JSON list of C-alpha atoms in Angstrom, two decimals:
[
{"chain": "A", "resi": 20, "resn": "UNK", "atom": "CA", "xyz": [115.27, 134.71, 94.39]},
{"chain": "A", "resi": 21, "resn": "UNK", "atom": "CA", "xyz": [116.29, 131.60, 95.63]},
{"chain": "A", "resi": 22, "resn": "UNK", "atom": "CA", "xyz": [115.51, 128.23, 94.32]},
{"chain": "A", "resi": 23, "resn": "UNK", "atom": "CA", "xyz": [112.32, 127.10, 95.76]},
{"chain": "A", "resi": 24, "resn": "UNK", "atom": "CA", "xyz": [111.28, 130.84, 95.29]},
{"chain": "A", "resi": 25, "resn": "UNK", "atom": "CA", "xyz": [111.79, 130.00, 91.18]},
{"chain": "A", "resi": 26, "resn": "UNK", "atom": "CA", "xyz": [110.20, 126.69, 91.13]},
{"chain": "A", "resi": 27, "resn": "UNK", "atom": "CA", "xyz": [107.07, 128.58, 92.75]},
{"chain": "A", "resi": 28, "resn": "UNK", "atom": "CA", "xyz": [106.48, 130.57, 89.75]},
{"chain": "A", "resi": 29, "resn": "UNK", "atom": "CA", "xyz": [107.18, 127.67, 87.63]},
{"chain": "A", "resi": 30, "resn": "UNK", "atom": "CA", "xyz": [104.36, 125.99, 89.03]},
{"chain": "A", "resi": 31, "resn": "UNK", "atom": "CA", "xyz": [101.27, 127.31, 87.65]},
{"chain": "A", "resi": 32, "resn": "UNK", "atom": "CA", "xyz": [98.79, 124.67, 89.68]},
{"chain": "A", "resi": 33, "resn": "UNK", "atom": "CA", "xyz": [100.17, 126.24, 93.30]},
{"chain": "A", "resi": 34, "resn": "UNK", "atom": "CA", "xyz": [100.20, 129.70, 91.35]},
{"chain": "A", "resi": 35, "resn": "UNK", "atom": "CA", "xyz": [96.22, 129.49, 91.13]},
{"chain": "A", "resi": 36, "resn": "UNK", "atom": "CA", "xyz": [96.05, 128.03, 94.58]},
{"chain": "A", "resi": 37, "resn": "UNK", "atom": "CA", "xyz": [97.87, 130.95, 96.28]},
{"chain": "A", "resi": 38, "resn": "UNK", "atom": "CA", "xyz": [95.45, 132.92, 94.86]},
{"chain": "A", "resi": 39, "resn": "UNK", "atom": "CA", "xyz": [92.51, 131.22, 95.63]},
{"chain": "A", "resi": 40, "resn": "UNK", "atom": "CA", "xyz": [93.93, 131.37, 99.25]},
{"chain": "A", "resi": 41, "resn": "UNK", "atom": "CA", "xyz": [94.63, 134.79, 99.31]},
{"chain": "A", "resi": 42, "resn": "UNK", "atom": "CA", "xyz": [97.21, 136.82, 100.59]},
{"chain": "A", "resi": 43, "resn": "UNK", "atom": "CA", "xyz": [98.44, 135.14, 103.80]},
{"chain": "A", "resi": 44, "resn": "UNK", "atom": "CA", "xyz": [101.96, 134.81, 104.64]},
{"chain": "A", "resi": 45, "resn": "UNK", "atom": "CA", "xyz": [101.85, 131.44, 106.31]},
{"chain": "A", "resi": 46, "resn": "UNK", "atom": "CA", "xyz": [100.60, 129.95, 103.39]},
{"chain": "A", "resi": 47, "resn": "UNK", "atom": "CA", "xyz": [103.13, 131.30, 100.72]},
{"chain": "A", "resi": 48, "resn": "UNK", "atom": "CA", "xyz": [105.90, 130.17, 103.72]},
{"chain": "A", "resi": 49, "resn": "UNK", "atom": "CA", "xyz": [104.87, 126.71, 103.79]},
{"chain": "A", "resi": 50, "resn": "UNK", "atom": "CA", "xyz": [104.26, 126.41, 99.53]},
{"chain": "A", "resi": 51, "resn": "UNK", "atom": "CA", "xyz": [107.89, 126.59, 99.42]},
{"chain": "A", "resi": 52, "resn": "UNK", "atom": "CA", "xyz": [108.09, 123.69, 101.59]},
{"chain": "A", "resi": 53, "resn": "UNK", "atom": "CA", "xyz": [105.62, 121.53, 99.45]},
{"chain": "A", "resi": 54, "resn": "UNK", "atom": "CA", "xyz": [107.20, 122.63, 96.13]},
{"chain": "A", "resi": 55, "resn": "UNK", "atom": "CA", "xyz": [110.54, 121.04, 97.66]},
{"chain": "A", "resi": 56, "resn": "UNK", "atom": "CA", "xyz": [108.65, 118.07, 98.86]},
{"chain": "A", "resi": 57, "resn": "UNK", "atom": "CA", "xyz": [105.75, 117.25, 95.39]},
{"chain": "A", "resi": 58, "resn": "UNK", "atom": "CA", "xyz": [106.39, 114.20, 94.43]},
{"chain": "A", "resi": 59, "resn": "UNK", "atom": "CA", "xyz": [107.18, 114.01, 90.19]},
{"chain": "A", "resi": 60, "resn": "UNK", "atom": "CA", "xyz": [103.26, 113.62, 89.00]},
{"chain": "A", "resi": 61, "resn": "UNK", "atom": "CA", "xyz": [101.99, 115.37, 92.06]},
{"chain": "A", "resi": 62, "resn": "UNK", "atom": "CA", "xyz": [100.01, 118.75, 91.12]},
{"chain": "A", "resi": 63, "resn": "UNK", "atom": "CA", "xyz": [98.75, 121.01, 93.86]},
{"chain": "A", "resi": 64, "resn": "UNK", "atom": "CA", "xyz": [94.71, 121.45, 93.53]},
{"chain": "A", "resi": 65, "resn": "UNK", "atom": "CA", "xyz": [94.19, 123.93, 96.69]},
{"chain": "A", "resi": 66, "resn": "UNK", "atom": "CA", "xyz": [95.75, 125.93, 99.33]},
{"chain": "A", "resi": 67, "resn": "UNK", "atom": "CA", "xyz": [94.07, 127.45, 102.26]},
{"chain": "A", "resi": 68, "resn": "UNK", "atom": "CA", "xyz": [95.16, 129.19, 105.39]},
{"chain": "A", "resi": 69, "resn": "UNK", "atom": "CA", "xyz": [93.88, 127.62, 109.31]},
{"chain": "A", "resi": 70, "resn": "UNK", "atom": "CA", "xyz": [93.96, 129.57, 112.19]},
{"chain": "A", "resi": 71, "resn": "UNK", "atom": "CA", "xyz": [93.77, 127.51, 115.25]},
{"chain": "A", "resi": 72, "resn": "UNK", "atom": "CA", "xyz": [93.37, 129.02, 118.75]},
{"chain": "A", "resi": 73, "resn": "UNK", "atom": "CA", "xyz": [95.22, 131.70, 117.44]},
{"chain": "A", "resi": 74, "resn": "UNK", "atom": "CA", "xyz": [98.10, 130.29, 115.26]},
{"chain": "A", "resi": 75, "resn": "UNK", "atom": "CA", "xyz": [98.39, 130.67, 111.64]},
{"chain": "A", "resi": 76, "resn": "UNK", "atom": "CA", "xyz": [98.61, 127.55, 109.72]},
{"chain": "A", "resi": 77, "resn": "UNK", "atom": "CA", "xyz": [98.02, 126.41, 106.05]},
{"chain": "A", "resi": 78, "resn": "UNK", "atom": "CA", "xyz": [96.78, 123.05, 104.48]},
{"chain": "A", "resi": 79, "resn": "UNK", "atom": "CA", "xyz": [97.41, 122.44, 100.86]},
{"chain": "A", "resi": 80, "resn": "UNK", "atom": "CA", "xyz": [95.23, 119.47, 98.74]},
{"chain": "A", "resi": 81, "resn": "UNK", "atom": "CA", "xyz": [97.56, 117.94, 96.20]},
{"chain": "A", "resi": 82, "resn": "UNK", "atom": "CA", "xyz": [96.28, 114.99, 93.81]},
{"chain": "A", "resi": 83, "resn": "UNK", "atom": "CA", "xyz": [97.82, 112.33, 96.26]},
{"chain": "A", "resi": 84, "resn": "UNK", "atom": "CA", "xyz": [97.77, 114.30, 99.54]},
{"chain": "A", "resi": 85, "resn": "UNK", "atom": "CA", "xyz": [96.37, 116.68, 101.66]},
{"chain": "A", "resi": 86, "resn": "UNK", "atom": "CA", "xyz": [98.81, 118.52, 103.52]},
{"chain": "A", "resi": 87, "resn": "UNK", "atom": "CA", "xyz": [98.47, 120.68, 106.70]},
{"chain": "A", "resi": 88, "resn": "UNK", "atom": "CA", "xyz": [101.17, 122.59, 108.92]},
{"chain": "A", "resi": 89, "resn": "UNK", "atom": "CA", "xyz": [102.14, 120.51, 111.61]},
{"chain": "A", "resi": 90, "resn": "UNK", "atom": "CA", "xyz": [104.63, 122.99, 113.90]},
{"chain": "A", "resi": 91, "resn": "UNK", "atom": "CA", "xyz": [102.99, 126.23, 114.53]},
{"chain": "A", "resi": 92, "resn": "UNK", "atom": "CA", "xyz": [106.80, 127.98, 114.85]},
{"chain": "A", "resi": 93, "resn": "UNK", "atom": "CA", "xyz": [108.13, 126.17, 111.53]},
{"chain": "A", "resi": 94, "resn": "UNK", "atom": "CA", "xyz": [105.70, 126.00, 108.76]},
{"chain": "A", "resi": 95, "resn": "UNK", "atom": "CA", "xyz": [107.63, 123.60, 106.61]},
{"chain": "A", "resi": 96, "resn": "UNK", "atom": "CA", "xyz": [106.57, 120.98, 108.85]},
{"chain": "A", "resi": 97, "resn": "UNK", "atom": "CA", "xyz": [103.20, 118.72, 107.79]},
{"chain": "A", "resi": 98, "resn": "UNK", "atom": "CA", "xyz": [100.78, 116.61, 108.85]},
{"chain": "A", "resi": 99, "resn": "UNK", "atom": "CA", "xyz": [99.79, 114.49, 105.59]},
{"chain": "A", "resi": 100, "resn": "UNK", "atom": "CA", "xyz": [97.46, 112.15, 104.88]},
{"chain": "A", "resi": 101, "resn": "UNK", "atom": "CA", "xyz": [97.66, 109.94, 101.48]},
{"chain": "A", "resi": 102, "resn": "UNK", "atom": "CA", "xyz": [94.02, 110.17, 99.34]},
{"chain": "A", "resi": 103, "resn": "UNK", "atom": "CA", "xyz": [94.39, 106.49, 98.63]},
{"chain": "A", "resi": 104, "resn": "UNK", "atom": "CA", "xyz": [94.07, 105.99, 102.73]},
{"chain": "A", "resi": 105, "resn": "UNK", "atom": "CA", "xyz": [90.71, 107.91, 102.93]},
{"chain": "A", "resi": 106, "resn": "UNK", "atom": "CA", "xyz": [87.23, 107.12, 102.56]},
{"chain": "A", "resi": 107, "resn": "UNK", "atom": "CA", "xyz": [85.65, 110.75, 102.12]},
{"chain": "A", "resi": 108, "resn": "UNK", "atom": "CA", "xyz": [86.41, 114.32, 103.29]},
{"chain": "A", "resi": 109, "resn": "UNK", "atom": "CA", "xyz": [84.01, 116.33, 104.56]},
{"chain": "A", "resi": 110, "resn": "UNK", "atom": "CA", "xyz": [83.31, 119.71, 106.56]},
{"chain": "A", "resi": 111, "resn": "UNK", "atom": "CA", "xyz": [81.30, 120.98, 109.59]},
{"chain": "A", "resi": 112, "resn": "UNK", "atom": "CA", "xyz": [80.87, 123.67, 111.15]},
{"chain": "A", "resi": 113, "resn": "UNK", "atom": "CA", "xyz": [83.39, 123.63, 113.92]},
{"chain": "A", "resi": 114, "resn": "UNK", "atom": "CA", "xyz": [84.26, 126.56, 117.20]},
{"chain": "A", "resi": 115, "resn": "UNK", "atom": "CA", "xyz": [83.38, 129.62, 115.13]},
{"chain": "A", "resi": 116, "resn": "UNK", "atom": "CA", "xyz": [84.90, 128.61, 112.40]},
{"chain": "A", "resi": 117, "resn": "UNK", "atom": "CA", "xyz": [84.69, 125.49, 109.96]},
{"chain": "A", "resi": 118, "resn": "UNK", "atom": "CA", "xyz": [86.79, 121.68, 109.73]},
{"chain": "A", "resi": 119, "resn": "UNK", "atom": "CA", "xyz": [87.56, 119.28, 107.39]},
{"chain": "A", "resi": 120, "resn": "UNK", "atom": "CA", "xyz": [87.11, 115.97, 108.58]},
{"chain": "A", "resi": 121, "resn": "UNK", "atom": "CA", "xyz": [89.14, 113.14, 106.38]},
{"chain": "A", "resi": 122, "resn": "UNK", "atom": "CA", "xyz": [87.08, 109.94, 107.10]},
{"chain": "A", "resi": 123, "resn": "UNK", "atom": "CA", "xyz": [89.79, 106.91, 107.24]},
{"chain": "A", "resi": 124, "resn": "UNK", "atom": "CA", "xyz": [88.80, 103.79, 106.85]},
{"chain": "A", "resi": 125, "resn": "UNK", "atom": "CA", "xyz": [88.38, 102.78, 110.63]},
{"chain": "A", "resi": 126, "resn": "UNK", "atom": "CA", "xyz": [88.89, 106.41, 112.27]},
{"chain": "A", "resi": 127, "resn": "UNK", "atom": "CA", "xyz": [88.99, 109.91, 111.22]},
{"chain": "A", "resi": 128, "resn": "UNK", "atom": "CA", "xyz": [91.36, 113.01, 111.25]},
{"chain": "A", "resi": 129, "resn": "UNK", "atom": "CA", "xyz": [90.01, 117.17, 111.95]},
{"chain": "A", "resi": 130, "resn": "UNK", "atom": "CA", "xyz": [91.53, 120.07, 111.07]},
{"chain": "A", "resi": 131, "resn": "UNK", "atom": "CA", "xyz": [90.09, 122.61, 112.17]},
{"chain": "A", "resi": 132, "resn": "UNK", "atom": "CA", "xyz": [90.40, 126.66, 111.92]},
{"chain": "A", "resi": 133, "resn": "UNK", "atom": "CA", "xyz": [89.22, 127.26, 108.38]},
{"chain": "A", "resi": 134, "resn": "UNK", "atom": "CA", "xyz": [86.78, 129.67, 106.63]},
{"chain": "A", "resi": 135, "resn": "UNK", "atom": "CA", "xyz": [83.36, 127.87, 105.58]},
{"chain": "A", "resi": 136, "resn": "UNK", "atom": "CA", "xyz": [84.95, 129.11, 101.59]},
{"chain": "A", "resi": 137, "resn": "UNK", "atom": "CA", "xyz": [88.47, 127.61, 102.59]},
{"chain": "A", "resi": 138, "resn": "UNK", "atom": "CA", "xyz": [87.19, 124.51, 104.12]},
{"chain": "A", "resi": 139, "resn": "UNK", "atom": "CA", "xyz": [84.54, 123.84, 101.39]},
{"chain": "A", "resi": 140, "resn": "UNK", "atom": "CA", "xyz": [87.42, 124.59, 98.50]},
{"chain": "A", "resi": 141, "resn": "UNK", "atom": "CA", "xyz": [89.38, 121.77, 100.22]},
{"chain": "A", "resi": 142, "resn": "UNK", "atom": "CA", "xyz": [86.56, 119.33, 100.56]},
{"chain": "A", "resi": 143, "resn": "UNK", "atom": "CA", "xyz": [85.96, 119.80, 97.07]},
{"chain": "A", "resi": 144, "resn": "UNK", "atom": "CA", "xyz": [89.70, 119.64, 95.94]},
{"chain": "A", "resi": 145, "resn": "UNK", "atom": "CA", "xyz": [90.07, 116.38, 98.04]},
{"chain": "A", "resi": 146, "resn": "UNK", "atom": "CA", "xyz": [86.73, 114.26, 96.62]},
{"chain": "A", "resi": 147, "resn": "UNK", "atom": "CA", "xyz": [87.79, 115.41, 93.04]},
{"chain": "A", "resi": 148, "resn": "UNK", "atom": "CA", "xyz": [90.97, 113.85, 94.01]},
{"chain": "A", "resi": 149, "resn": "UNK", "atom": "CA", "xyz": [89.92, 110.68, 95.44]},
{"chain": "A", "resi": 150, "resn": "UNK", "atom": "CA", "xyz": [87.58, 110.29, 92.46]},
{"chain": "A", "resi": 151, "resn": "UNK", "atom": "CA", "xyz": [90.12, 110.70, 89.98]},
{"chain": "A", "resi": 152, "resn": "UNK", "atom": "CA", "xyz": [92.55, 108.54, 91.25]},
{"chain": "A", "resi": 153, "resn": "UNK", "atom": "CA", "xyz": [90.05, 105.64, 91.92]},
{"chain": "A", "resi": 154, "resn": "UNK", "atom": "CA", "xyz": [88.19, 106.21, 88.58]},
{"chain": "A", "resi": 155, "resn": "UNK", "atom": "CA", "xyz": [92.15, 105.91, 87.04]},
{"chain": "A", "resi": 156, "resn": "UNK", "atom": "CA", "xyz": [92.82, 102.61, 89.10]},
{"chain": "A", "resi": 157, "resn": "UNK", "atom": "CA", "xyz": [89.72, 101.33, 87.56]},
{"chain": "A", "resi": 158, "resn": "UNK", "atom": "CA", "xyz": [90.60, 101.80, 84.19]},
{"chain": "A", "resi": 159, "resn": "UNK", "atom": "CA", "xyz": [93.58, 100.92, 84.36]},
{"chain": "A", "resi": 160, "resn": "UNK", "atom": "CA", "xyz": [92.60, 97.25, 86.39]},
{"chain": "A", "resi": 161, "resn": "UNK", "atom": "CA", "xyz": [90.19, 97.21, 83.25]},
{"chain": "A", "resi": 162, "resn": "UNK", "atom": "CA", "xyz": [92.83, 97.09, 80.75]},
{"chain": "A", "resi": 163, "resn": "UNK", "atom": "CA", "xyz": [92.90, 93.60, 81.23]},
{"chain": "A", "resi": 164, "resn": "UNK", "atom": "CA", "xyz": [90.14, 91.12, 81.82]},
{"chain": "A", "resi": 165, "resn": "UNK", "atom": "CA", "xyz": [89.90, 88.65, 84.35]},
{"chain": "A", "resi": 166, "resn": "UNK", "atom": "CA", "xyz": [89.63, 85.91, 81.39]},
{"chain": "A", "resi": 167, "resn": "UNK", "atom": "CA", "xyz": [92.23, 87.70, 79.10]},
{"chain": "A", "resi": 168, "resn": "UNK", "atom": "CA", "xyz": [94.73, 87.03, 82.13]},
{"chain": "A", "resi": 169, "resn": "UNK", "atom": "CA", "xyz": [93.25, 83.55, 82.48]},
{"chain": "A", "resi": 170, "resn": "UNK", "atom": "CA", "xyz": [94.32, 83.12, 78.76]},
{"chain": "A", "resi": 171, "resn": "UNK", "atom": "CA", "xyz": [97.47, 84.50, 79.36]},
{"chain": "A", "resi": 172, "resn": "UNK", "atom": "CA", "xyz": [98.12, 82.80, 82.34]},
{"chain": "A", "resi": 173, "resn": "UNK", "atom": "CA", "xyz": [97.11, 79.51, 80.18]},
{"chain": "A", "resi": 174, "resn": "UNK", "atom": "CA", "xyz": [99.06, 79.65, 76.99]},
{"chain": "A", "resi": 175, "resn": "UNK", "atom": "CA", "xyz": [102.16, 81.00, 79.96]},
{"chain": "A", "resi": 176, "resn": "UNK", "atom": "CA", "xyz": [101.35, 77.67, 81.05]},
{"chain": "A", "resi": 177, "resn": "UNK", "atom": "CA", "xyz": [101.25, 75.47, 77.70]},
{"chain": "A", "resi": 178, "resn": "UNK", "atom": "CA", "xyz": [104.37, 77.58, 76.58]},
{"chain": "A", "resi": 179, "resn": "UNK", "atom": "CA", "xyz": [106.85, 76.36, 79.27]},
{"chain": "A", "resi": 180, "resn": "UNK", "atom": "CA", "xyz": [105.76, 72.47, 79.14]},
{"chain": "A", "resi": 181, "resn": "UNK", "atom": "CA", "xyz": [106.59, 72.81, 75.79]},
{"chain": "A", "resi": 182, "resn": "UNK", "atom": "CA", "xyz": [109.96, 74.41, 75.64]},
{"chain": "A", "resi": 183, "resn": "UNK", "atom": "CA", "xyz": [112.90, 73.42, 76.85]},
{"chain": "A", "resi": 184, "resn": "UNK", "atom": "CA", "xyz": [115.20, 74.23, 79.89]},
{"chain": "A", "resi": 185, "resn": "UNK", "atom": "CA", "xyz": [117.64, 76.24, 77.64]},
{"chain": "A", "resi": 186, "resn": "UNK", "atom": "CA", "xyz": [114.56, 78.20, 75.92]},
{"chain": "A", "resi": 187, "resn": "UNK", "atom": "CA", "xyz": [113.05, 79.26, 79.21]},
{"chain": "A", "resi": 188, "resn": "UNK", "atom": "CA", "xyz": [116.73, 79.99, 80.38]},
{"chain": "A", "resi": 189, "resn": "UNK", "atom": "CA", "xyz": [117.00, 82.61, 77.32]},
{"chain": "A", "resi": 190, "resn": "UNK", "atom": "CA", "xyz": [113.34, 83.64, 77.79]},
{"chain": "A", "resi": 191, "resn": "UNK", "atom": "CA", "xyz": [114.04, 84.45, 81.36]},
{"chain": "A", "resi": 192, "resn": "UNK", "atom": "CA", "xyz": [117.39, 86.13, 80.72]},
{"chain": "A", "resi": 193, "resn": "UNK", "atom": "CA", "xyz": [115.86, 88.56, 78.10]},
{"chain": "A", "resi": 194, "resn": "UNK", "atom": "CA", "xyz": [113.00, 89.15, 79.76]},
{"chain": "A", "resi": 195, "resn": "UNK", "atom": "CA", "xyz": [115.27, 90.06, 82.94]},
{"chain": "A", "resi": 196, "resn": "UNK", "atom": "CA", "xyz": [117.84, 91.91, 80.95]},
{"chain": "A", "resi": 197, "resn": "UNK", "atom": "CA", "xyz": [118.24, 94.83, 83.00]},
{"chain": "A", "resi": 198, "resn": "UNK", "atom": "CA", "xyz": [119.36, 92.93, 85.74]},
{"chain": "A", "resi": 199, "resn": "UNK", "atom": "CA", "xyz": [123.30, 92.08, 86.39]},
{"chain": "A", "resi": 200, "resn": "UNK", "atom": "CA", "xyz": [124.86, 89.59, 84.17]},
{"chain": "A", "resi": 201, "resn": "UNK", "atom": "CA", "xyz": [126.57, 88.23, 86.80]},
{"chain": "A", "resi": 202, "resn": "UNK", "atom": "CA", "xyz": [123.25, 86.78, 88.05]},
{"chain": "A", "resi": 203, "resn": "UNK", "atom": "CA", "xyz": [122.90, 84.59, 85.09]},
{"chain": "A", "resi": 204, "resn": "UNK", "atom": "CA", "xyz": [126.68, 83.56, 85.11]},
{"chain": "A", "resi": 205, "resn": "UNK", "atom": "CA", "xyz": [127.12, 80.23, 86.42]}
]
């Protein structure tokens, strides 16, 4: 087995993806390519396998992308589109078969080809995504209040008209520590 060949059976989340897509060929192909390519938090949620006007492709839904094969002779080439750039996904009905339609901001992107199953388990993979990562970017804006960073921003403010050059000097140095030295020499 080669390398990417191990890491797919270390990945349990493209695992149960490849077997809610079935047995296609095409689509295990091109998961070797995404397993190479996921970026360090990235999970896959969905695979599914296109045919379009009679070429075998696959799209894959990962919690920051969806991914779909871009070069119908090498399927390790994709098409991607980051969740954080789309408004909604959704599918219709589409020539004898069914698409998913990612709704961008100010345009849209189809791919088409896909089973009315396929296409619905990426729709669904692809709003659970976009609502998890904008429900996380909420709470984590929350953290911090608008008039806790006010405060902050205040006693900042009060702190450095009170201290001197040389104490904001070693405040800034420690607090850029990682940094060179040699920036700070003079």
């Amino acid at each position: 087995m080669t390398g990417s060949q191990i890491a797919l059976t270390d990945r349990p989340d493209l695992g149960a993806a490849l077997e809610r897509a079935g047995n296609s060929g095409i689509v295990r192909t091109a998961a070797v390519a995404v397993v190479e390519g996921l970026g360090v938090d990235e999970i896959v949620l969905e695979a599914a396998a296109t045919k379009t006007s009679g070429v075998d492709g696959a799209a894959f839904v990962t919690n920051r992308r969806i991914l779909v094969t871009a070069n119908k002779k090498d399927p390790s080439q994709f098409e991607f589109l980051e969740l954080d750039n789309l408004a909604n996904v959704i599918v219709l009905p589409y020539k004898g078969g069914w698409a998913v339609v990612a709704q961008l901001y100010n345009t849209y992107k189809v791919w088409s080809g896909f089973t009315e199953k396929a296409a619905k388990r990426v729709q669904f993979a692809a709003q659970w995504a976009l609502t998890a990562g904008r429900e996380a970017r909420t709470e984590a804006s929350r953290a911090v209040s608008s008039t806790e960073l006010f405060e902050r921003w205040k006693e900042n403010k009060h702190r450095l008209n009170r201290n001197s050059l040389e104490e904001l000097a070693g405040a800034m140095r420690s607090l850029y520590s990682d940094i060179d030295s040699r920036w700070w020499t003079e």
